[in-house]
Structures are given as C-alpha cells and as structure tokens.
Short mmCIF file of C-alpha atoms and ligand atoms in Angstrom, two decimals:
data_model
loop_
_atom_site.label_atom_id
_atom_site.label_comp_id
_atom_site.label_asym_id
_atom_site.label_seq_id
_atom_site.Cartn_x
_atom_site.Cartn_y
_atom_site.Cartn_z
CA MET A 1101 80.14 -140.29 17.85
CA MET A 1102 76.99 -138.93 19.50
CA ASP A 1103 74.35 -137.08 17.47
CA ARG A 1104 73.86 -134.25 19.94
CA THR A 1105 76.01 -131.19 20.16
CA SER A 1106 79.21 -132.01 21.95
CA VAL A 1107 81.82 -129.81 23.57
CA LEU A 1108 85.16 -130.84 24.99
CA ILE A 1109 86.18 -128.80 28.03
CA ILE A 1110 89.88 -128.71 28.77
CA TYR A 1111 90.84 -127.50 32.22
CA THR A 1112 94.45 -126.32 32.31
CA GLY A 1113 94.26 -124.67 35.74
CA GLY A 1114 93.73 -121.17 37.10
CA THR A 1115 91.30 -119.63 39.52
CA ILE A 1116 88.12 -120.77 37.78
CA GLY A 1117 88.70 -124.43 38.63
CA MET A 1118 89.61 -123.84 42.25
CA ILE A 1119 87.37 -124.38 45.21
CA LYS A 1120 87.85 -122.98 48.69
CA ASP A 1121 88.32 -125.43 51.50
CA GLU A 1122 85.82 -124.08 54.05
CA LYS A 1123 87.97 -125.17 56.98
CA THR A 1124 91.41 -123.99 55.90
CA GLY A 1125 90.41 -121.22 53.49
CA THR A 1126 92.95 -122.47 50.92
CA LEU A 1127 92.17 -123.01 47.26
CA ALA A 1128 92.30 -126.57 45.92
CA PRO A 1129 91.57 -127.85 42.40
CA PHE A 1130 87.92 -128.53 41.73
CA ASN A 1131 86.81 -132.00 40.66
CA PHE A 1132 85.03 -131.62 37.33
CA ASN A 1133 83.23 -134.93 37.84
CA GLY A 1134 81.02 -132.99 40.20
CA ILE A 1135 80.31 -130.16 37.75
CA TYR A 1136 76.59 -130.91 37.41
CA GLU A 1137 76.17 -130.66 41.20
CA GLN A 1138 78.08 -127.38 41.19
CA ILE A 1139 76.25 -125.91 38.15
CA PRO A 1140 73.00 -127.93 37.77
CA VAL A 1141 71.76 -125.58 35.04
CA LEU A 1142 74.33 -127.11 32.66
CA ARG A 1143 72.00 -130.09 32.23
CA ARG A 1144 69.48 -127.84 30.50
CA PHE A 1145 71.82 -127.38 27.53
CA HIS A 1146 71.32 -131.04 26.55
CA TYR A 1147 74.84 -130.92 25.14
CA HIS A 1148 77.24 -133.75 25.57
CA LEU A 1149 80.10 -132.37 27.68
CA ASP A 1150 83.38 -134.14 28.27
CA PHE A 1151 86.27 -132.99 30.43
CA HIS A 1152 89.99 -133.26 30.07
CA CYS A 1153 91.97 -131.97 33.03
CA PHE A 1154 95.66 -131.09 33.13
CA GLU A 1155 97.37 -132.98 35.88
CA PRO A 1156 98.45 -131.10 37.96
CA PRO A 1157 96.46 -127.96 37.09
CA LEU A 1158 98.70 -125.02 36.26
CA ASP A 1159 98.68 -121.48 37.44
CA SER A 1160 98.84 -119.81 34.05
CA SER A 1161 102.11 -118.05 34.96
CA ASP A 1162 103.69 -121.51 34.72
CA ILE A 1163 102.33 -122.30 31.26
CA THR A 1164 105.00 -123.25 28.70
CA THR A 1165 105.19 -123.78 24.97
CA ALA A 1166 105.04 -127.52 25.74
CA ASP A 1167 101.61 -126.96 27.31
CA TRP A 1168 100.49 -125.10 24.20
CA ALA A 1169 101.68 -128.04 22.11
CA GLU A 1170 99.69 -130.37 24.36
CA LEU A 1171 96.57 -128.23 23.94
CA ALA A 1172 96.98 -128.23 20.16
CA ALA A 1173 97.45 -132.00 20.18
CA ILE A 1174 94.34 -132.56 22.36
CA ILE A 1175 92.29 -130.44 19.97
CA GLN A 1176 93.63 -132.28 16.95
CA LYS A 1177 92.97 -135.69 18.49
CA ASN A 1178 89.38 -134.78 19.36
CA TYR A 1179 88.66 -132.48 16.43
CA GLU A 1180 86.24 -134.72 14.56
CA SER A 1181 84.42 -135.88 17.70
CA TYR A 1182 83.37 -132.49 19.09
CA ASP A 1183 81.57 -129.44 17.77
CA GLY A 1184 83.64 -127.05 19.83
CA PHE A 1185 86.22 -126.68 22.55
CA VAL A 1186 86.35 -124.66 25.76
CA ILE A 1187 89.71 -124.14 27.44
CA LEU A 1188 89.59 -123.13 31.09
CA HIS A 1189 92.77 -121.21 31.79
CA GLY A 1190 94.18 -118.74 34.27
CA SER A 1191 93.65 -115.21 33.07
CA ASP A 1192 97.22 -114.02 33.65
CA THR A 1193 98.69 -115.48 30.45
CA MET A 1194 95.45 -116.29 28.65
CA ALA A 1195 96.14 -113.70 25.92
CA TYR A 1196 99.47 -115.41 25.15
CA THR A 1197 97.92 -118.88 25.00
CA ALA A 1198 95.04 -117.67 22.83
CA SER A 1199 97.48 -115.92 20.48
CA ALA A 1200 99.79 -118.94 20.27
CA LEU A 1201 96.95 -121.37 19.61
CA SER A 1202 95.56 -119.17 16.86
CA PHE A 1203 98.83 -119.70 14.94
CA MET A 1204 99.35 -123.32 15.94
CA LEU A 1205 95.88 -124.36 14.74
CA GLU A 1206 95.94 -123.77 10.99
CA ASN A 1207 92.62 -124.11 9.12
CA LEU A 1208 90.67 -124.05 12.35
CA ASN A 1209 87.00 -124.39 11.47
CA LYS A 1210 85.56 -124.94 14.94
CA PRO A 1211 85.32 -122.70 18.00
CA VAL A 1212 88.10 -122.82 20.58
CA ILE A 1213 86.94 -120.59 23.41
CA LEU A 1214 89.24 -119.75 26.30
CA THR A 1215 87.75 -118.54 29.52
CA GLY A 1216 88.55 -118.29 33.19
CA SER A 1217 87.55 -116.09 36.07
CA GLN A 1218 88.72 -113.68 38.69
CA LEU A 1219 86.90 -115.57 41.48
CA PRO A 1220 86.78 -119.39 41.82
CA LEU A 1221 83.68 -121.26 40.62
CA GLY A 1222 82.71 -122.16 44.16
CA GLU A 1223 82.55 -118.54 45.40
CA ILE A 1224 79.08 -117.03 45.84
CA ARG A 1225 79.85 -113.98 43.67
CA THR A 1226 81.94 -115.87 41.14
CA ASP A 1227 82.25 -114.55 37.62
CA GLY A 1228 83.34 -118.05 36.59
CA ARG A 1229 79.85 -119.50 36.44
CA GLU A 1230 78.61 -117.10 33.76
CA ASN A 1231 81.89 -117.16 31.85
CA PHE A 1232 81.87 -120.95 31.84
CA ILE A 1233 78.22 -121.39 30.80
CA THR A 1234 78.38 -118.81 28.02
CA ALA A 1235 81.72 -120.09 26.70
CA ILE A 1236 80.08 -123.51 26.31
CA GLU A 1237 77.07 -122.00 24.55
CA ILE A 1238 79.33 -120.13 22.12
CA ALA A 1239 81.50 -123.21 21.49
CA ALA A 1240 78.33 -125.12 20.62
CA ALA A 1241 76.69 -122.43 18.48
CA ARG A 1242 76.08 -123.46 14.87
CA GLU A 1243 73.98 -122.35 11.97
CA ASP A 1244 73.19 -124.77 9.15
CA ASP A 1245 75.71 -127.09 10.73
CA THR A 1246 78.49 -124.50 10.45
CA PRO A 1247 80.05 -123.15 13.67
CA LEU A 1248 79.29 -119.47 14.23
CA VAL A 1249 82.76 -118.67 15.55
CA PRO A 1250 85.45 -120.81 13.91
CA GLU A 1251 88.25 -119.03 15.77
CA VAL A 1252 90.38 -119.07 18.89
CA CYS A 1253 88.65 -116.58 21.18
CA ILE A 1254 88.59 -115.34 24.73
CA TYR A 1255 85.22 -115.04 26.40
CA PHE A 1256 85.24 -112.90 29.53
CA GLU A 1257 82.60 -110.78 31.24
CA ASN A 1258 80.01 -110.52 28.48
CA ARG A 1259 82.35 -110.11 25.55
CA LEU A 1260 83.75 -112.53 23.04
CA LEU A 1261 87.12 -111.32 21.73
CA ARG A 1262 89.44 -112.60 19.02
CA GLY A 1263 92.15 -114.34 21.04
CA ASN A 1264 95.15 -112.90 19.22
CA ARG A 1265 93.80 -109.34 19.64
CA THR A 1266 93.45 -109.49 23.41
CA VAL A 1267 95.45 -108.07 26.28
CA LYS A 1268 94.85 -108.61 29.99
CA TYR A 1269 94.62 -105.10 31.36
CA ASN A 1270 92.89 -105.40 34.72
CA ALA A 1271 94.00 -107.57 37.62
CA GLU A 1272 90.95 -106.82 39.71
CA ASN A 1273 87.80 -106.25 37.68
CA PHE A 1274 85.69 -109.03 36.26
CA ASN A 1275 86.17 -107.25 32.98
CA ALA A 1276 89.83 -108.26 32.69
CA PHE A 1277 90.46 -108.24 28.92
CA VAL A 1278 90.40 -105.73 26.12
CA SER A 1279 90.76 -106.02 22.38
CA PRO A 1280 92.05 -102.51 21.74
CA ASN A 1281 92.36 -102.66 17.96
CA TYR A 1282 89.57 -105.00 16.91
CA PRO A 1283 85.85 -105.07 17.73
CA ALA A 1284 84.30 -107.70 19.98
CA LEU A 1285 83.07 -110.77 18.07
CA ALA A 1286 79.99 -110.98 20.26
CA GLU A 1287 78.34 -109.00 23.02
CA VAL A 1288 76.38 -110.96 25.57
CA GLY A 1289 73.32 -109.57 27.29
CA ILE A 1290 69.83 -111.03 27.27
CA SER A 1291 70.91 -112.70 24.05
CA ILE A 1292 74.26 -113.37 22.41
CA LYS A 1293 74.70 -110.81 19.64
CA TYR A 1294 77.29 -112.05 17.17
CA ASN A 1295 79.16 -109.39 15.22
CA ARG A 1296 79.17 -111.49 12.06
CA PRO A 1297 81.13 -109.21 9.72
CA SER A 1298 84.06 -109.24 12.17
CA ILE A 1299 84.22 -113.02 12.56
CA LEU A 1300 86.55 -115.04 10.30
CA ASN A 1301 84.88 -117.25 7.72
CA PRO A 1302 85.52 -120.99 7.85
CA ASN A 1303 87.72 -122.27 5.00
CA PHE A 1304 86.58 -125.92 5.34
CA LYS A 1305 90.16 -127.16 4.90
CA LYS A 1306 91.66 -129.89 7.02
CA LEU A 1307 93.03 -128.83 10.41
CA LYS A 1308 96.78 -128.78 10.52
CA ILE A 1309 98.58 -128.26 13.80
CA HIS A 1310 102.04 -126.82 14.40
CA ARG A 1311 103.35 -128.20 17.65
CA HIS A 1312 106.84 -126.77 17.47
CA LEU A 1313 107.66 -123.19 18.31
CA ASN A 1314 111.01 -121.43 18.22
CA ARG A 1315 111.77 -120.02 21.66
CA ASN A 1316 114.72 -117.88 20.57
CA VAL A 1317 112.36 -114.94 20.56
CA GLY A 1318 112.01 -112.12 23.09
CA VAL A 1319 110.78 -108.64 23.94
CA LEU A 1320 112.89 -105.51 24.40
CA LYS A 1321 110.99 -102.66 25.98
CA MET A 1322 112.30 -99.18 25.32
CA PHE A 1323 112.52 -96.72 28.21
CA PRO A 1324 114.20 -93.36 28.67
CA GLY A 1325 117.66 -93.91 30.08
CA ILE A 1326 118.13 -97.38 28.58
CA THR A 1327 121.85 -98.20 28.38
CA PRO A 1328 123.87 -99.42 25.39
CA GLY A 1329 125.04 -102.37 27.50
CA PHE A 1330 121.49 -103.50 28.17
CA ILE A 1331 120.54 -103.27 24.50
CA GLU A 1332 123.72 -105.04 23.41
CA GLY A 1333 123.07 -107.79 25.94
CA VAL A 1334 119.61 -108.46 24.57
CA LEU A 1335 120.55 -108.12 20.89
CA PHE A 1336 123.88 -109.96 20.84
CA LYS A 1337 124.40 -111.97 24.01
CA SER A 1338 120.99 -113.56 24.48
CA GLY A 1339 121.04 -115.85 21.45
CA LEU A 1340 117.65 -114.45 20.37
CA LYS A 1341 116.86 -114.58 16.67
CA ALA A 1342 113.76 -112.40 16.66
CA ILE A 1343 112.82 -109.59 19.00
CA VAL A 1344 109.69 -107.55 19.58
CA LEU A 1345 110.87 -104.01 20.09
CA GLU A 1346 108.31 -102.28 22.31
CA THR A 1347 108.53 -98.67 21.29
CA PHE A 1348 106.90 -95.40 22.27
CA GLY A 1349 103.72 -93.98 20.75
CA ALA A 1350 103.36 -94.55 17.03
CA GLY A 1351 106.52 -96.68 16.92
CA ASN A 1352 109.27 -94.33 18.01
CA ALA A 1353 112.55 -95.05 19.72
CA LEU A 1354 115.86 -93.30 20.34
CA SER A 1355 117.34 -91.39 17.43
CA GLY A 1356 120.95 -91.48 18.70
CA LYS A 1357 123.58 -92.88 16.34
CA TRP A 1358 124.85 -95.41 18.92
CA PHE A 1359 121.35 -96.86 19.19
CA LEU A 1360 120.56 -96.97 15.48
CA ASP A 1361 123.99 -98.51 14.78
CA LEU A 1362 123.23 -101.34 17.23
CA ILE A 1363 119.85 -101.90 15.60
CA ALA A 1364 121.38 -101.91 12.08
CA LYS A 1365 124.09 -104.31 13.26
CA ALA A 1366 121.46 -106.72 14.64
CA VAL A 1367 119.49 -106.56 11.37
CA SER A 1368 122.68 -107.23 9.37
CA GLN A 1369 123.12 -110.37 11.50
CA ASP A 1370 119.64 -111.53 10.45
CA ILE A 1371 118.08 -110.81 13.82
CA ILE A 1372 114.47 -109.91 13.11
CA LEU A 1373 113.21 -106.82 14.92
CA VAL A 1374 109.49 -106.09 14.97
CA ASN A 1375 108.23 -102.70 16.09
CA VAL A 1376 105.24 -102.91 18.44
CA SER A 1377 103.93 -99.90 20.31
CA GLN A 1378 103.78 -99.72 24.09
CA CYS A 1379 100.42 -97.98 23.59
CA MET A 1380 97.55 -100.41 23.62
CA THR A 1381 95.45 -98.65 21.04
CA GLY A 1382 96.54 -97.50 17.59
CA THR A 1383 99.08 -98.61 15.07
CA VAL A 1384 102.81 -98.28 14.45
CA GLU A 1385 103.60 -95.70 11.77
CA GLN A 1386 107.38 -95.73 11.44
CA GLU A 1387 107.37 -92.99 8.85
CA LYS A 1388 105.57 -90.45 11.06
CA TYR A 1389 108.48 -89.10 13.17
CA THR A 1390 112.24 -88.97 12.65
CA THR A 1391 112.54 -91.29 15.66
CA GLY A 1392 110.51 -93.90 13.79
CA ILE A 1393 112.09 -93.32 10.38
CA GLY A 1394 115.47 -94.22 11.91
CA LEU A 1395 114.14 -97.64 12.84
CA ALA A 1396 112.61 -98.23 9.41
CA LYS A 1397 115.87 -97.25 7.72
CA ALA A 1398 117.80 -99.61 10.01
CA GLY A 1399 115.57 -102.48 8.84
CA VAL A 1400 113.04 -102.81 11.67
CA VAL A 1401 109.72 -104.29 10.55
CA SER A 1402 106.53 -102.48 11.53
CA GLY A 1403 104.22 -104.65 13.60
CA LEU A 1404 101.32 -102.35 12.69
CA ASP A 1405 98.55 -102.73 15.30
CA ILE A 1406 99.55 -106.16 16.63
CA THR A 1407 99.68 -106.83 20.37
CA THR A 1408 102.98 -107.85 21.98
CA GLU A 1409 101.40 -111.19 22.89
CA ALA A 1410 100.45 -111.91 19.28
CA ALA A 1411 103.75 -110.60 17.85
CA LEU A 1412 105.80 -112.77 20.18
CA THR A 1413 103.84 -115.97 19.55
CA LYS A 1414 103.61 -115.29 15.82
CA LEU A 1415 107.40 -114.99 15.71
CA MET A 1416 107.74 -118.25 17.67
CA TYR A 1417 105.54 -119.92 15.08
CA LEU A 1418 107.11 -118.35 11.98
CA MET A 1419 110.70 -118.78 13.15
CA ASP A 1420 110.13 -122.50 13.50
CA LYS A 1421 108.45 -122.78 10.13
CA TYR A 1422 110.75 -120.67 7.95
CA THR A 1423 114.50 -120.24 7.94
CA ASP A 1424 114.55 -117.31 5.51
CA PRO A 1425 114.27 -114.04 7.52
CA THR A 1426 112.82 -112.25 4.48
CA VAL A 1427 109.84 -114.62 4.50
CA VAL A 1428 109.33 -114.17 8.25
CA LYS A 1429 109.48 -110.38 7.90
CA GLN A 1430 106.99 -110.41 5.07
CA LEU A 1431 104.60 -112.69 6.96
CA MET A 1432 104.83 -110.46 10.06
CA GLN A 1433 103.10 -107.86 7.92
CA THR A 1434 100.52 -110.29 6.58
CA SER A 1435 97.37 -111.11 8.51
CA LEU A 1436 97.47 -114.88 9.03
CA ARG A 1437 94.65 -115.26 11.59
CA GLY A 1438 93.20 -111.77 11.75
CA GLU A 1439 95.87 -110.61 14.20
CA ILE A 1440 96.72 -107.35 12.40
CA THR A 1441 94.93 -104.77 10.34
CA VAL A 1442 96.58 -104.48 6.94
N1 LIG B 1470 97.05 -116.55 38.75
C1 LIG B 1470 95.88 -117.07 38.11
C2 LIG B 1470 96.30 -117.67 36.78
O1 LIG B 1470 96.51 -116.98 35.84
C3 LIG B 1470 94.85 -116.00 37.92
C4 LIG B 1470 93.63 -116.47 37.19
O2 LIG B 1470 93.30 -117.63 37.17
O3 LIG B 1470 92.94 -115.65 36.60
O4 LIG B 1470 96.42 -118.86 36.69
#
C-alpha cells in the first residue's frame, strides 16, 4: 500500500464522535470526513489515516457480540494494509469490547487502541481531542519496524492500559478507567513513556480471528440475603453453561449447605463456575477462608485476579472453542493474553 505510517480509525459510536447542534443542543454523529477541519493538528503527523464508520453509530450500551465479530473482521481484512488500529467507542462498555477483542484476535502483532471521551469532540473542553490524537500516535509507534504495543489496549486520560485488565469506574471524571491489577503500559505527559517490561512481546505469527462467541455465559453476583430461588433460576433455568460468580473479598461466598449443594449440583451438570471477586483490586484465594474453601471443594474455579469483563468474554471465547469443560477450566487459569497473573 502506501509507504508512510498508516492507521485505520474505526468509529463505532459513543460520545467522542458526537457534535452538538448549536441550535437544538442535541448531539448528532460527527462526520469524520471533516476531521482535519476539526483537528487541523492531525496533518502534522504525516500519517495516512483512513476511517471506517459504523452505520448507524452505536451507543456502547447497545454493542453486541455481532459488533465485536464485525470489528475483528474489519481488523483482519485490513491487517496487512495498516500499521495500527484505533477504535473509537463509547466508554460505557469499552472494557468489555477491549477484553473480547483481546481473545478474538489471536497472534495480534499490531496495536489496537480503543479510546473515547466523556465530552464530545466538538466541545471546547473536550477530553476527546487529546485521547484521539494520542491513541493515533500510539497505534503508529514502531521501533525497528516492530510495533511498540502489539496489544488490544484502552487509552484514556494520559494512560495506556491493557484492554483486558480495565474496568470503567468513573462516570464523570475524564479519568474513567482503571487497571487495578496490572500496571499501565504507558504514561503520557510531555512524552509517551512506555512501560516496556509490562507490554506483551510480538510472536510474529499469523493473525487468526475468532468471530464466534458462546453467549450461554452470565454473571451471578453474590449479596447478603440472596435467595435459593434466585440462585436456582440462574444456575438451572437460564440455560447458561458457564457463570462468573462474583464473590466477596478474596473469593468468599455463603457457607450454608443449601448453597454449596446447589453449586456442587451445577458443577456436576458441567456448568462452569468461575470465582471472581467483587473487589476491584487483589486476587481470589479460595483456600483462605472456610467460605472460600467450600466453593473450591464444590468445584468452582478460581478466576485469580481477572476482571469480570475479561472473565465473561474469555468464557464466551473458550466455550465456543472447546466442548470439554476440563479444558475450559484449565484455560481459565492460564494467561492467554495477559489477562491474569499466574
Ligand atoms: N453512553 C456513551 C457510550 O458508552 C458514553 C460514552 O461514550 O462514553 O456510548
């Protein structure tokens, strides 16, 4: 294709690509053909930028697994033609999309940087402008022709985070994302400081995409006062084949016999249960308290320090790929894309 650095920008929707109609005050999708008028400084990169826009743009709350498959397919189709990819996406479900894509894009050796903003690009105080410009710079960054960040990441408010380690934790601040159990891959100030030891190494293998995900997966959040009927409904009446069990603290749940019997019954029916803590920081240690030991004995798999977003999307990916629950359970405890600390 072209001999200058090229980045494909995929706009899925979300606040960043909205512009306020001065007369009505409503937000309408921005036309990316006019991007150089909106952000003239982009010309100074001398990169070749192309745009692909979802039609219609989606509020990220409406994103589906079919949209993730479309994103994976767009990346695969354009993989050889571009040095990197920027996905503009609403922040609300960005951590889910970033996690899903990390599993769907096997042998990824180029940057896929998701970003968005809390204020639309056209607003005077927008955070979108900086997020957008820096995400492009990171997607284009190479050294000796090798991309600096060959990973699916989220760039937001001066920090580059591994996508499958992120959680949206603030609905108001520009600093909307955290990576509670893994360091930032880059900190952005006057310069972009890459945290090289924490970034995955490229494996130079051919990209392979997994477009299909198994949606018979869900989340069951523990809370004091939860009823047997509610648990039974989720475990046995929902048709789910794998469930993220959001537990307390270091991976604890109820110790009552009725509860542990239901859990053991689900496991005996080959329903995969993965223990993920409701706490953002730290890891599940099922053997620490009696209330955790009960789960381990009943056959619940520890999710270690994985986020709910990554656990859920990893299960969607693994459950489509493997039919043997033992393999899925074993892989849930294996780091496939740097999503857990083992
Ligand atoms: N509701 C919007 C979305 O997630 C918020 C945002 O763009 O950040 O699409």
